[in-house]
Tab-separated table of C-alpha atoms and ligand atoms in Angstrom:
chain	number	residue	atom	x	y	z
A	262	MET	CA	27.017	-15.778	14.621
A	263	GLY	CA	30.572	-15.229	13.520
A	264	ARG	CA	29.876	-17.068	10.260
A	265	GLY	CA	30.567	-14.024	8.136
A	266	ASN	CA	27.769	-14.848	5.673
A	267	VAL	CA	26.339	-11.816	3.950
A	268	LEU	CA	22.900	-11.730	2.308
A	269	VAL	CA	21.809	-8.716	0.293
A	270	LEU	CA	18.078	-8.331	-0.485
A	271	THR	CA	17.197	-5.743	-3.099
A	272	GLY	CA	14.128	-4.093	-4.583
A	273	ALA	CA	13.339	-1.453	-7.154
A	274	GLY	CA	14.955	1.377	-5.131
A	275	VAL	CA	18.406	0.050	-5.987
A	276	SER	CA	17.770	0.858	-9.670
A	277	ARG	CA	16.171	4.262	-8.992
A	278	GLU	CA	19.493	6.064	-9.477
A	279	SER	CA	19.814	4.341	-12.869
A	280	GLY	CA	16.642	6.158	-13.905
A	281	ILE	CA	14.270	3.204	-13.533
A	282	ALA	CA	11.035	4.049	-11.752
A	283	THR	CA	10.122	2.127	-8.592
A	284	PHE	CA	6.621	0.653	-8.257
A	285	ARG	CA	4.901	2.262	-5.306
A	286	ASP	CA	6.601	5.677	-4.939
A	287	ALA	CA	5.115	8.843	-6.449
A	288	GLY	CA	5.613	8.562	-10.219
A	289	GLY	CA	6.107	4.813	-9.830
A	290	VAL	CA	5.051	2.112	-12.289
A	291	TRP	CA	1.841	1.292	-10.403
A	292	GLU	CA	0.741	4.938	-10.404
A	293	GLY	CA	0.037	4.850	-14.141
A	294	VAL	CA	-1.215	1.283	-14.398
A	295	ASP	CA	-3.120	-1.061	-12.133
A	296	PRO	CA	-0.894	-4.095	-11.357
A	297	MET	CA	-3.974	-6.318	-11.620
A	298	GLN	CA	-4.337	-5.207	-15.294
A	299	VAL	CA	-0.775	-6.139	-16.343
A	300	ALA	CA	0.910	-8.343	-13.754
A	301	THR	CA	-1.438	-11.265	-13.173
A	302	PRO	CA	-2.072	-14.481	-15.135
A	303	ARG	CA	-5.684	-13.321	-15.586
A	304	ALA	CA	-4.622	-10.036	-17.202
A	305	PHE	CA	-2.354	-11.904	-19.620
A	306	ALA	CA	-5.090	-14.357	-20.554
A	307	ALA	CA	-7.523	-11.481	-21.173
A	308	ASP	CA	-5.210	-9.268	-23.275
A	309	PRO	CA	-1.734	-10.694	-23.990
A	310	LYS	CA	-0.838	-7.930	-26.430
A	311	PHE	CA	-1.544	-5.204	-23.867
A	312	VAL	CA	0.540	-7.002	-21.228
A	313	TRP	CA	3.372	-7.588	-23.720
A	314	ARG	CA	3.380	-3.887	-24.666
A	315	PHE	CA	3.837	-3.015	-20.983
A	316	TYR	CA	6.796	-5.414	-20.650
A	317	ASP	CA	8.288	-4.394	-24.002
A	318	ALA	CA	8.368	-0.768	-22.831
A	319	ARG	CA	10.073	-1.823	-19.600
A	320	ARG	CA	12.615	-3.892	-21.567
A	321	ALA	CA	13.446	-0.902	-23.766
A	322	HIS	CA	13.839	1.326	-20.716
A	323	ALA	CA	16.023	-1.168	-18.823
A	324	ALA	CA	18.188	-1.761	-21.920
A	325	SER	CA	19.065	1.931	-22.085
A	326	ALA	CA	19.803	2.212	-18.330
A	327	GLN	CA	23.235	1.665	-16.764
A	328	PRO	CA	24.123	0.035	-13.417
A	329	ASN	CA	24.776	2.629	-10.700
A	330	PRO	CA	27.201	2.739	-7.722
A	331	ALA	CA	24.728	0.725	-5.596
A	332	HIS	CA	24.781	-2.202	-8.052
A	333	ARG	CA	28.577	-1.958	-8.264
A	334	ALA	CA	29.004	-1.827	-4.467
A	335	ILE	CA	26.934	-5.016	-4.085
A	336	ALA	CA	29.065	-6.758	-6.726
A	337	ALA	CA	32.181	-5.556	-4.865
A	338	ILE	CA	31.032	-7.183	-1.604
A	339	GLU	CA	30.688	-10.502	-3.470
A	340	ALA	CA	34.139	-9.999	-5.024
A	341	THR	CA	35.778	-10.047	-1.565
A	342	GLY	CA	35.166	-13.818	-1.616
A	343	ARG	CA	33.247	-14.079	1.676
A	344	PRO	CA	30.135	-16.324	1.795
A	345	PHE	CA	27.595	-14.242	-0.062
A	346	LEU	CA	24.217	-14.247	-1.763
A	347	LEU	CA	22.195	-11.541	-3.476
A	348	ALA	CA	18.441	-12.172	-3.676
A	349	THR	CA	16.745	-9.561	-5.832
A	350	GLN	CA	13.106	-8.806	-6.587
A	351	ASN	CA	14.270	-6.784	-9.587
A	352	VAL	CA	13.746	-8.019	-13.121
A	353	ASP	CA	15.851	-5.368	-14.935
A	354	GLY	CA	19.172	-7.271	-15.168
A	355	LEU	CA	21.274	-4.386	-13.812
A	356	HIS	CA	22.823	-6.450	-10.985
A	357	GLU	CA	24.083	-8.963	-13.540
A	358	ARG	CA	25.476	-6.163	-15.707
A	359	ALA	CA	27.303	-4.725	-12.651
A	360	GLY	CA	29.080	-8.079	-12.180
A	361	SER	CA	26.960	-9.879	-9.565
A	362	LYS	CA	27.208	-13.650	-10.065
A	363	LYS	CA	25.911	-15.239	-6.865
A	364	LEU	CA	22.381	-13.996	-7.282
A	365	VAL	CA	18.874	-15.402	-7.244
A	366	ARG	CA	16.040	-13.682	-9.083
A	367	LEU	CA	12.986	-14.014	-6.889
A	368	HIS	CA	10.613	-12.439	-9.434
A	369	GLY	CA	12.205	-13.649	-12.676
A	370	SER	CA	13.714	-11.530	-15.424
A	371	LEU	CA	12.601	-9.167	-18.193
A	372	TRP	CA	15.251	-10.839	-20.361
A	373	ARG	CA	13.801	-14.330	-20.289
A	374	VAL	CA	10.682	-15.593	-22.059
A	375	ARG	CA	8.713	-18.748	-21.448
A	376	CYS	CA	6.272	-20.710	-23.592
A	377	THR	CA	2.704	-20.811	-22.291
A	378	ALA	CA	2.238	-24.341	-23.713
A	379	CYS	CA	5.489	-26.358	-23.752
A	380	ALA	CA	7.248	-24.371	-20.974
A	381	ALA	CA	10.391	-23.893	-23.110
A	382	GLU	CA	12.282	-20.982	-21.536
A	383	HIS	CA	15.091	-18.998	-23.048
A	384	GLU	CA	17.047	-15.763	-22.877
A	385	ASP	CA	15.920	-12.999	-25.224
A	386	LEU	CA	17.992	-9.843	-24.964
A	387	ARG	CA	16.220	-7.858	-27.666
A	388	PRO	CA	14.967	-4.584	-26.171
A	389	LYS	CA	11.895	-4.698	-28.454
A	390	LEU	CA	9.979	-7.766	-29.584
A	391	GLU	CA	8.139	-7.643	-32.929
A	392	PRO	CA	5.438	-8.606	-33.629
A	393	LEU	CA	3.648	-8.769	-30.293
A	394	PRO	CA	2.837	-11.191	-28.784
A	395	PRO	CA	5.886	-13.330	-29.685
A	396	HIS	CA	5.472	-17.051	-30.388
A	397	CYS	CA	7.418	-20.158	-29.405
A	398	THR	CA	9.847	-21.471	-32.046
A	399	VAL	CA	9.430	-25.011	-30.640
A	400	CYS	CA	5.629	-25.409	-30.634
A	401	GLY	CA	4.161	-22.175	-31.999
A	402	ALA	CA	2.194	-21.236	-28.861
A	403	MET	CA	2.348	-17.780	-27.313
A	404	LEU	CA	5.369	-16.769	-25.239
A	405	ARG	CA	5.076	-14.895	-21.941
A	406	PRO	CA	7.588	-12.847	-19.942
A	407	ALA	CA	9.415	-15.126	-17.465
A	408	VAL	CA	8.534	-12.895	-14.531
A	409	VAL	CA	6.527	-13.797	-11.432
A	410	TRP	CA	3.104	-12.205	-11.504
A	411	PHE	CA	0.833	-11.618	-8.533
A	412	GLU	CA	-0.896	-14.813	-7.420
A	413	GLU	CA	1.891	-16.921	-8.928
A	414	PRO	CA	4.350	-18.904	-6.813
A	415	LEU	CA	7.994	-17.820	-6.680
A	416	PRO	CA	10.539	-20.139	-8.368
A	417	MET	CA	11.015	-22.827	-5.743
A	418	ILE	CA	14.773	-23.389	-6.033
A	419	GLU	CA	15.588	-19.663	-6.014
A	420	PHE	CA	13.324	-18.908	-3.079
A	421	GLY	CA	14.704	-21.932	-1.215
A	422	ARG	CA	18.271	-20.704	-1.693
A	423	ALA	CA	17.291	-17.271	-0.387
A	424	GLN	CA	15.529	-18.784	2.644
A	425	PHE	CA	18.581	-20.901	3.444
A	426	ALA	CA	20.856	-17.854	3.114
A	427	ALA	CA	18.521	-15.835	5.376
A	428	ARG	CA	18.831	-18.455	8.101
A	429	GLU	CA	22.635	-18.678	7.751
A	430	ALA	CA	23.443	-14.998	7.393
A	431	GLU	CA	25.340	-12.950	9.949
A	432	LEU	CA	24.655	-9.676	8.135
A	433	VAL	CA	21.672	-8.864	5.933
A	434	LEU	CA	21.377	-5.664	3.911
A	435	VAL	CA	17.799	-4.856	2.834
A	436	VAL	CA	18.164	-2.291	0.079
A	437	GLY	CA	15.542	-0.259	-1.795
A	438	THR	CA	12.427	-2.290	-1.108
A	439	SER	CA	9.144	-1.265	0.478
A	440	SER	CA	9.015	-4.765	2.069
A	441	LEU	CA	5.342	-4.994	1.115
A	442	VAL	CA	5.389	-7.878	-1.361
A	443	TYR	CA	5.291	-11.422	-0.003
A	444	PRO	CA	6.815	-13.933	0.226
A	445	ALA	CA	9.986	-11.917	-0.631
A	446	ALA	CA	9.473	-9.685	2.430
A	447	SER	CA	9.419	-12.725	4.715
A	448	LEU	CA	13.163	-13.248	4.104
A	449	GLN	CA	14.321	-10.308	6.249
A	450	MET	CA	11.972	-11.458	9.030
A	451	ALA	CA	13.399	-14.999	8.860
A	452	ALA	CA	16.918	-13.570	9.061
A	453	LEU	CA	16.040	-11.532	12.155
A	454	GLU	CA	14.545	-14.599	13.822
A	455	SER	CA	17.761	-16.540	13.113
A	456	GLY	CA	19.856	-13.858	14.790
A	457	ALA	CA	21.247	-11.975	11.793
A	458	TYR	CA	22.062	-8.290	12.077
A	459	VAL	CA	19.678	-6.697	9.592
A	460	VAL	CA	20.367	-3.260	8.140
A	461	GLU	CA	17.814	-1.478	5.989
A	462	ILE	CA	19.066	1.038	3.432
A	463	ASN	CA	16.284	3.279	2.139
A	464	PRO	CA	15.714	7.057	2.011
A	465	GLU	CA	12.217	6.473	3.451
A	466	THR	CA	10.990	4.472	6.404
A	467	THR	CA	9.081	1.323	5.432
A	468	SER	CA	6.848	-1.239	7.089
A	469	PHE	CA	10.086	-3.062	8.007
A	470	SER	CA	12.066	-0.107	9.437
A	471	ALA	CA	10.891	-0.587	13.021
A	472	GLU	CA	11.934	-4.256	12.933
A	473	ALA	CA	15.385	-3.750	11.399
A	474	ASN	CA	18.406	-3.555	13.693
A	475	GLU	CA	19.423	-0.428	11.848
A	476	HIS	CA	17.940	1.917	9.244
A	477	LEU	CA	20.427	3.875	7.136
A	478	ALA	CA	18.437	6.705	5.592
A	479	GLY	CA	19.713	7.676	2.162
A	480	PRO	CA	19.923	6.663	-1.475
A	481	ALA	CA	21.541	3.252	-2.004
A	482	GLY	CA	24.025	4.700	-4.509
A	483	VAL	CA	25.439	6.957	-1.775
A	484	VAL	CA	25.067	4.812	1.365
A	485	LEU	CA	26.500	1.541	-0.034
A	486	PRO	CA	29.740	3.009	-1.472
A	487	ALA	CA	30.239	4.866	1.845
A	488	LEU	CA	29.827	1.614	3.783
A	489	LEU	CA	32.369	-0.109	1.528
A	490	LEU	CA	34.823	2.732	2.019
A	491	ALA	CA	34.463	2.396	5.797
A	492	ALA	CA	34.940	-1.395	5.553
A	493	GLY	CA	38.024	-1.058	3.323
A	494	ILE	CA	36.378	-2.902	0.409
A	495	PRO	CA	37.542	-1.602	-2.975
A	496	MET	CA	34.801	-0.740	-5.507
A	497	GLU	CA	36.955	-0.852	-8.643
A	498	GLN	CA	38.035	-4.475	-8.996
A	499	VAL	CA	34.671	-5.804	-10.192
A	500	VAL	CA	33.902	-7.153	-13.719
B	55	LIG	C1	2.110	-15.468	-4.181
B	55	LIG	C2	7.328	-8.838	-10.990
B	55	LIG	C3	1.015	-17.541	-3.783
B	55	LIG	C4	7.073	-8.542	-12.410
B	55	LIG	C5	5.979	-8.330	-9.035
B	55	LIG	C6	-2.161	-9.704	1.564
B	55	LIG	C7	-1.163	-9.861	2.504
B	55	LIG	C8	0.030	-10.511	2.189
B	55	LIG	C9	0.238	-11.007	0.915
B	55	LIG	C10	-0.739	-10.845	-0.022
B	55	LIG	C11	-1.939	-10.208	0.301
B	55	LIG	N1	-2.699	-10.173	-0.823
B	55	LIG	C12	-2.022	-10.775	-1.825
B	55	LIG	C13	-0.832	-11.185	-1.348
B	55	LIG	C14	0.216	-11.885	-2.088
B	55	LIG	C15	0.971	-10.986	-3.016
B	55	LIG	C16	1.448	-9.774	-2.252
B	55	LIG	O1	2.436	-9.772	-1.561
B	55	LIG	N2	0.735	-8.666	-2.377
B	55	LIG	C17	1.020	-7.458	-1.620
B	55	LIG	C18	1.261	-6.312	-2.592
B	55	LIG	C19	-0.094	-7.212	-0.671
B	55	LIG	N3	2.087	-11.765	-3.482
B	55	LIG	C20	2.004	-12.555	-4.547
B	55	LIG	O2	1.002	-12.599	-5.245
B	55	LIG	C21	3.195	-13.437	-4.826
B	55	LIG	N4	2.795	-14.744	-5.080
B	55	LIG	O3	1.837	-15.060	-3.081
B	55	LIG	O4	1.798	-16.713	-4.633
B	55	LIG	C22	0.891	-18.882	-4.452
B	55	LIG	C23	1.427	-19.976	-3.829
B	55	LIG	C24	1.300	-21.247	-4.409
B	55	LIG	C25	0.662	-21.380	-5.632
B	55	LIG	C26	0.134	-20.270	-6.275
B	55	LIG	C27	0.262	-19.011	-5.686
B	55	LIG	C28	3.920	-12.978	-6.070
B	55	LIG	C29	4.470	-11.591	-5.916
B	55	LIG	C30	5.284	-11.184	-7.139
B	55	LIG	C31	4.759	-9.948	-7.728
B	55	LIG	N5	5.611	-9.541	-8.817
B	55	LIG	N6	6.460	-8.018	-10.174
B	55	LIG	C32	7.167	-7.112	-12.738
B	55	LIG	O5	8.075	-6.440	-12.251
B	55	LIG	O6	6.336	-6.670	-13.544
B	55	LIG	S1	5.630	-7.168	-7.808
B	55	LIG	C33	6.497	-5.718	-7.738
B	55	LIG	O7	6.757	-5.504	-6.354
B	55	LIG	C34	7.818	-5.512	-8.321
B	55	LIG	O8	8.071	-6.204	-9.442
B	55	LIG	C35	8.829	-5.800	-7.243
B	55	LIG	O9	9.556	-6.935	-7.571
B	55	LIG	C36	8.007	-6.014	-6.032
B	55	LIG	C37	8.559	-5.368	-4.818
B	55	LIG	O10	8.534	-3.969	-4.914
B	55	LIG	P1	9.786	-3.145	-4.460
B	55	LIG	O11	10.948	-3.634	-5.225
B	55	LIG	O12	9.897	-3.169	-2.995
B	55	LIG	O13	9.404	-1.697	-5.018
B	55	LIG	P2	8.526	-0.541	-4.316
B	55	LIG	O14	8.207	0.453	-5.365
B	55	LIG	O15	7.406	-1.113	-3.560
B	55	LIG	O16	9.509	0.127	-3.252
B	55	LIG	C38	10.668	0.823	-3.663
B	55	LIG	C39	11.434	1.258	-2.431
B	55	LIG	O17	12.643	1.867	-2.852
B	55	LIG	C40	10.697	2.294	-1.577
B	55	LIG	O18	10.713	1.865	-0.216
B	55	LIG	C41	11.530	3.572	-1.751
B	55	LIG	O19	11.544	4.399	-0.583
B	55	LIG	C42	12.887	2.999	-2.039
B	55	LIG	N7	13.810	3.884	-2.761
B	55	LIG	C43	13.537	4.867	-3.654
B	55	LIG	N8	14.680	5.413	-4.118
B	55	LIG	C44	15.690	4.761	-3.506
B	55	LIG	C45	15.148	3.781	-2.640
B	55	LIG	N9	15.905	2.983	-1.872
B	55	LIG	C46	17.250	3.124	-1.974
B	55	LIG	N10	17.847	4.033	-2.779
B	55	LIG	C47	17.113	4.867	-3.555
B	55	LIG	N11	17.726	5.777	-4.362
B	56	LIG	ZN1	6.372	-23.906	-26.907
């Protein structure tokens, strides 16, 4: 304790106020489509074009969305210069666009593609990819979205950094996640066990709410700027 390290863990709820649907709420992504049909290695092997269409639509949607006050508040905490890490499950790139730099992407990114054969990985910021599925310029094999699907392991270095930060943190903010998807949801538990003060920010109660030291009920884009105001952290200086 007294280390001053801050870890922020985020999920889809943080982008809700940017107009991006969450996964498991009413009207969420998984209401219209079964995750097992689009977000598993098996689904991709069975119908790559169908899976690519799903991700292409999400790329187009994310490209037209803007970061909201929650993303900006998180970037402003980092900008104070205290020991900080953001570990996000989001793949939409809005944290980066709000100015967050010290971040790990636990579930990859919509804006990166990876070769299914030679493992070449690169950034691709085009909102729409034509024709689908895209192919590798190095070896000609099919490209896949560089996101983590169900039944796939999380990127080891990123998850390791988040685990380390969870054990070192004095304060952890768990923002906009249902805390249902593992191993990401194990991070807030590890932080609690190491003695961090863990605050959940979510308009709804979740499977984690009873464990958290505090639950601040409200939208992230309202609660986070209010917390910064109370802490005397300016929102404007970022980017
Ligand atoms: C693995 C990325 C092993 C791509 C996603 C049974 C028990 C425990 C675990 C398992 C189990 N059965 C299977 C598993 C494992 C599985 C898992 O956890 N399943 C759960 C669902 C039961 N996990 C895995 O498969 C992981 N891999 O275990 O690998 C392994 C090891 C070695 C070798 C090989 C394999 C991989 C998981 C990664 C899945 N990837 N997607 C893409 O996006 O398409 S999952 C998906 O859920 C999302 O992408 C997201 O990243 C993730 C988390 O969701 P949330 O962000 O929390 O979103 P959700 O909709 O759930 O909640 C939104 C919240 O926001 C709500 O609480 C809402 O109230 C709140 N909210 C709304 N508005 C606001 C708000 N909050 C604040 N402000 C607002 N305005
Ligand atoms: Zn290749």
